[in-house]
């Protein structure tokens, strides 16, 4: 039965042929030792490489694996929303496919969920969090600057890290928040938080250990497009588009 699943763990994957197999194995190895029921969902976002082949190669090794294979690229926000709505867990977590936040950090989220929290997010910028290794100064400057703009424009004061890709919603919060989301790409993270606040959910932050990939890069046009989406979120909020509980 659907309601027998406690935790859904979602990994959105674009071009992750080289990393997705390792991430899925780590998640399986950890979750299979826990005393709660779970499912692992990998959702493909129209990759150009052989991500699907890498997943299929180890499919038989991963217990409770669900594969959603989108042939056309839609954007991370779009596929996370799709997978969150398709998930069956009482608690639904999405995490980055590069394993930057280890799956064992979910225990901090579960602890808050058991206290009654329904929107719980990982943070790299609150006491107890750790970045290993620390980001280069220029990426820290870029990230901090963007984060400040997000908080200023969207009123997300008190949430220093809106972009950490380790967030969980209860099944109830998922069904109320996700249908209202409209951002398809990377600025979907703050959109979730804006909607959660609009609907009266308390956003609980937990510190996470984040392993920094020094090889990853953020293109200038990506930052520009994210900023445009932040402005779109602001306009949608002003227009009352996020107030529709019956969406």
Short mmCIF file of C-alpha atoms in Angstrom, two decimals:
data_model
loop_
_atom_site.label_atom_id
_atom_site.label_comp_id
_atom_site.label_asym_id
_atom_site.label_seq_id
_atom_site.Cartn_x
_atom_site.Cartn_y
_atom_site.Cartn_z
CA UNK A 1 0.00 0.00 0.00
CA UNK A 2 1.16 3.55 -0.74
CA UNK A 3 0.88 4.69 2.86
CA UNK A 4 3.26 1.93 3.97
CA UNK A 5 6.19 3.90 2.52
CA UNK A 6 7.73 6.24 5.05
CA UNK A 7 10.47 7.93 3.00
CA UNK A 8 10.80 8.76 -0.70
CA UNK A 9 14.26 9.85 -1.86
CA UNK A 10 14.35 11.58 -5.24
CA UNK A 11 17.42 12.10 -7.42
CA UNK A 12 16.86 14.33 -10.48
CA UNK A 13 19.41 13.48 -13.17
CA UNK A 14 20.41 15.35 -16.32
CA UNK A 15 23.83 14.29 -17.64
CA UNK A 16 24.82 12.10 -14.71
CA UNK A 17 26.12 8.99 -16.49
CA UNK A 18 29.40 9.05 -14.54
CA UNK A 19 27.96 9.76 -11.07
CA UNK A 20 24.42 8.42 -10.76
CA UNK A 21 25.41 4.79 -10.24
CA UNK A 22 27.62 5.56 -7.27
CA UNK A 23 24.99 7.85 -5.74
CA UNK A 24 22.24 5.24 -6.04
CA UNK A 25 24.44 2.54 -4.52
CA UNK A 26 25.32 4.78 -1.55
CA UNK A 27 21.64 5.60 -1.00
CA UNK A 28 20.65 1.93 -1.23
CA UNK A 29 23.43 0.78 1.10
CA UNK A 30 22.37 3.28 3.73
CA UNK A 31 18.59 3.05 3.48
CA UNK A 32 18.50 -0.75 3.38
CA UNK A 33 19.97 -0.77 6.90
CA UNK A 34 17.32 1.52 8.38
CA UNK A 35 14.15 0.45 10.18
CA UNK A 36 11.76 2.49 8.02
CA UNK A 37 10.30 1.71 4.60
CA UNK A 38 11.52 3.70 1.61
CA UNK A 39 11.66 4.10 -2.14
CA UNK A 40 14.41 5.59 -4.29
CA UNK A 41 13.25 7.54 -7.33
CA UNK A 42 15.63 8.58 -10.09
CA UNK A 43 14.01 10.93 -12.58
CA UNK A 44 15.79 11.69 -15.84
CA UNK A 45 15.55 15.14 -17.36
CA UNK A 46 16.16 14.35 -21.03
CA UNK A 47 19.91 13.70 -20.68
CA UNK A 48 22.18 13.83 -23.71
CA UNK A 49 24.51 11.16 -22.36
CA UNK A 50 23.81 7.56 -21.32
CA UNK A 51 22.43 8.28 -17.85
CA UNK A 52 19.58 5.81 -18.44
CA UNK A 53 22.07 3.10 -19.35
CA UNK A 54 24.03 3.72 -16.16
CA UNK A 55 20.83 3.41 -14.11
CA UNK A 56 19.62 0.30 -15.93
CA UNK A 57 23.02 -1.35 -15.44
CA UNK A 58 22.61 -1.37 -11.65
CA UNK A 59 18.80 -1.47 -11.46
CA UNK A 60 18.79 -5.05 -10.18
CA UNK A 61 21.10 -4.07 -7.31
CA UNK A 62 18.95 -1.23 -5.96
CA UNK A 63 16.00 -2.23 -3.80
CA UNK A 64 12.77 -0.26 -4.21
CA UNK A 65 14.08 1.70 -7.22
CA UNK A 66 11.64 3.67 -9.36
CA UNK A 67 12.83 5.07 -12.70
CA UNK A 68 11.06 7.95 -14.44
CA UNK A 69 12.60 8.45 -17.87
CA UNK A 70 11.76 11.82 -19.43
CA UNK A 71 13.08 11.93 -22.98
CA UNK A 72 12.84 15.72 -23.29
CA UNK A 73 14.70 18.16 -21.05
CA UNK A 74 12.28 20.19 -18.94
CA UNK A 75 14.47 21.67 -16.20
CA UNK A 76 15.36 20.53 -12.70
CA UNK A 77 12.40 22.29 -11.10
CA UNK A 78 9.94 20.63 -13.46
CA UNK A 79 11.21 17.10 -12.91
CA UNK A 80 11.56 17.51 -9.14
CA UNK A 81 7.92 18.60 -9.03
CA UNK A 82 6.93 15.63 -11.21
CA UNK A 83 8.77 13.15 -9.01
CA UNK A 84 7.56 14.66 -5.74
CA UNK A 85 3.97 14.32 -6.91
CA UNK A 86 4.57 10.75 -8.11
CA UNK A 87 6.29 9.72 -4.86
CA UNK A 88 4.40 7.70 -2.27
CA UNK A 89 6.27 8.42 0.95
CA UNK A 90 4.88 10.18 3.99
CA UNK A 91 8.10 12.22 3.82
CA UNK A 92 9.56 13.13 0.42
CA UNK A 93 13.16 14.27 0.02
CA UNK A 94 14.90 15.48 -3.10
CA UNK A 95 18.68 15.46 -3.25
CA UNK A 96 21.41 16.18 -5.79
CA UNK A 97 22.63 13.29 -7.92
CA UNK A 98 26.27 14.20 -7.29
CA UNK A 99 25.85 13.09 -3.65
CA UNK A 100 27.05 16.49 -2.42
CA UNK A 101 24.90 15.97 0.67
CA UNK A 102 25.24 12.42 1.94
CA UNK A 103 22.03 10.47 2.44
CA UNK A 104 22.78 9.94 6.14
CA UNK A 105 21.99 13.63 6.68
CA UNK A 106 18.33 12.69 6.20
CA UNK A 107 18.21 11.59 9.83
CA UNK A 108 18.28 15.26 10.87
CA UNK A 109 15.28 15.87 8.65
CA UNK A 110 13.44 12.82 9.96
CA UNK A 111 13.99 13.99 13.53
CA UNK A 112 12.29 17.33 12.73
CA UNK A 113 9.49 15.59 10.83
CA UNK A 114 8.74 13.44 13.86
CA UNK A 115 8.41 16.65 15.89
CA UNK A 116 5.70 17.83 13.48
CA UNK A 117 7.64 19.82 10.85
CA UNK A 118 6.34 19.49 7.29
CA UNK A 119 8.84 21.63 5.34
CA UNK A 120 12.43 20.85 6.28
CA UNK A 121 15.44 22.10 4.35
CA UNK A 122 19.15 21.44 4.53
CA UNK A 123 21.37 24.46 5.01
CA UNK A 124 25.08 24.98 4.44
CA UNK A 125 25.05 28.35 6.18
CA UNK A 126 23.72 27.82 9.69
CA UNK A 127 25.60 26.74 12.84
CA UNK A 128 26.59 23.09 12.67
CA UNK A 129 26.85 23.01 8.86
CA UNK A 130 30.11 22.18 7.13
CA UNK A 131 31.46 22.65 3.61
CA UNK A 132 34.21 20.20 2.72
CA UNK A 133 36.34 21.53 1.18
CA UNK A 134 35.39 25.22 1.51
CA UNK A 135 34.30 26.91 -1.70
CA UNK A 136 36.76 29.19 -3.53
CA UNK A 137 36.30 32.83 -2.49
CA UNK A 138 34.84 33.89 -5.85
CA UNK A 139 32.14 31.22 -5.76
CA UNK A 140 31.36 32.10 -2.15
CA UNK A 141 31.07 35.77 -3.14
CA UNK A 142 28.83 34.92 -6.10
CA UNK A 143 26.65 32.59 -4.05
CA UNK A 144 26.34 34.95 -1.10
CA UNK A 145 25.48 37.86 -3.38
CA UNK A 146 22.78 35.90 -5.17
CA UNK A 147 21.43 34.62 -1.86
CA UNK A 148 21.17 38.16 -0.51
CA UNK A 149 19.25 39.28 -3.60
CA UNK A 150 16.87 36.33 -3.24
CA UNK A 151 16.17 37.16 0.39
CA UNK A 152 15.69 40.85 -0.37
CA UNK A 153 13.37 40.34 -3.32
CA UNK A 154 11.36 37.41 -1.98
CA UNK A 155 11.34 38.25 1.72
CA UNK A 156 13.03 35.02 2.74
CA UNK A 157 14.87 36.60 5.65
CA UNK A 158 16.21 34.14 8.15
CA UNK A 159 16.91 31.54 5.45
CA UNK A 160 20.55 32.10 4.46
CA UNK A 161 20.72 29.10 2.12
CA UNK A 162 17.75 28.80 -0.22
CA UNK A 163 19.64 26.80 -2.87
CA UNK A 164 20.85 23.72 -0.99
CA UNK A 165 19.58 20.74 -2.98
CA UNK A 166 18.47 18.76 0.07
CA UNK A 167 14.87 19.53 0.92
CA UNK A 168 11.95 17.50 2.23
CA UNK A 169 8.20 17.94 2.39
CA UNK A 170 5.50 15.89 4.04
CA UNK A 171 2.99 14.25 1.72
CA UNK A 172 0.44 16.90 2.76
CA UNK A 173 2.82 19.80 2.08
CA UNK A 174 3.84 18.24 -1.23
CA UNK A 175 0.24 18.05 -2.43
CA UNK A 176 -0.44 21.67 -1.43
CA UNK A 177 2.81 23.30 -2.53
CA UNK A 178 4.01 21.49 -5.65
CA UNK A 179 0.92 22.08 -7.84
CA UNK A 180 1.39 25.83 -7.35
CA UNK A 181 5.01 25.85 -8.56
CA UNK A 182 5.71 27.31 -11.98
CA UNK A 183 9.49 27.68 -12.13
CA UNK A 184 11.00 24.91 -14.22
CA UNK A 185 14.71 25.44 -13.67
CA UNK A 186 17.11 26.22 -10.85
CA UNK A 187 15.22 29.04 -9.11
CA UNK A 188 12.53 26.53 -8.14
CA UNK A 189 14.10 26.17 -4.67
CA UNK A 190 13.15 29.65 -3.41
CA UNK A 191 9.75 29.32 -5.11
CA UNK A 192 8.97 26.31 -2.91
CA UNK A 193 9.90 28.34 0.17
CA UNK A 194 7.82 31.36 -0.88
CA UNK A 195 4.77 29.15 -1.42
CA UNK A 196 5.33 27.33 1.85
CA UNK A 197 5.35 30.64 3.71
CA UNK A 198 2.26 31.83 1.85
CA UNK A 199 0.39 28.69 2.89
CA UNK A 200 1.42 29.07 6.51
CA UNK A 201 4.04 26.33 6.76
CA UNK A 202 6.93 26.78 9.17
CA UNK A 203 10.24 26.24 7.36
CA UNK A 204 12.64 24.28 9.55
CA UNK A 205 16.36 24.39 8.68
CA UNK A 206 18.86 21.67 9.56
CA UNK A 207 22.65 21.96 9.17
CA UNK A 208 24.19 19.58 6.64
CA UNK A 209 27.64 18.45 5.67
CA UNK A 210 28.12 19.44 2.05
CA UNK A 211 30.92 18.04 -0.10
CA UNK A 212 31.94 20.72 -2.55
CA UNK A 213 32.61 19.68 -6.15
CA UNK A 214 35.47 21.95 -7.16
CA UNK A 215 35.09 20.87 -10.78
CA UNK A 216 31.54 22.19 -11.15
CA UNK A 217 30.99 25.56 -12.76
CA UNK A 218 28.15 28.06 -12.87
CA UNK A 219 27.82 29.86 -16.18
CA UNK A 220 27.09 33.59 -16.06
CA UNK A 221 23.93 33.14 -18.15
CA UNK A 222 22.64 30.62 -15.59
CA UNK A 223 22.90 33.23 -12.82
CA UNK A 224 21.14 35.76 -15.06
CA UNK A 225 18.32 33.31 -15.86
CA UNK A 226 17.94 32.45 -12.19
CA UNK A 227 17.64 36.14 -11.38
CA UNK A 228 14.90 36.52 -14.02
CA UNK A 229 13.04 33.63 -12.44
CA UNK A 230 13.36 35.23 -8.99
CA UNK A 231 11.67 38.34 -10.39
CA UNK A 232 8.98 36.10 -11.91
CA UNK A 233 8.39 34.50 -8.50
CA UNK A 234 7.97 37.97 -7.00
CA UNK A 235 5.40 38.94 -9.62
CA UNK A 236 3.47 35.69 -9.21
CA UNK A 237 3.44 36.24 -5.47
CA UNK A 238 2.16 39.82 -5.83
CA UNK A 239 -0.55 38.60 -8.21
CA UNK A 240 -1.75 36.06 -5.64
CA UNK A 241 -0.90 33.02 -7.75
CA UNK A 242 0.58 31.26 -4.74
CA UNK A 243 -2.46 31.73 -2.54
CA UNK A 244 -4.60 29.18 -4.34
CA UNK A 245 -4.95 26.24 -2.00
CA UNK A 246 -7.40 24.54 -4.34
CA UNK A 247 -4.91 24.40 -7.25
#
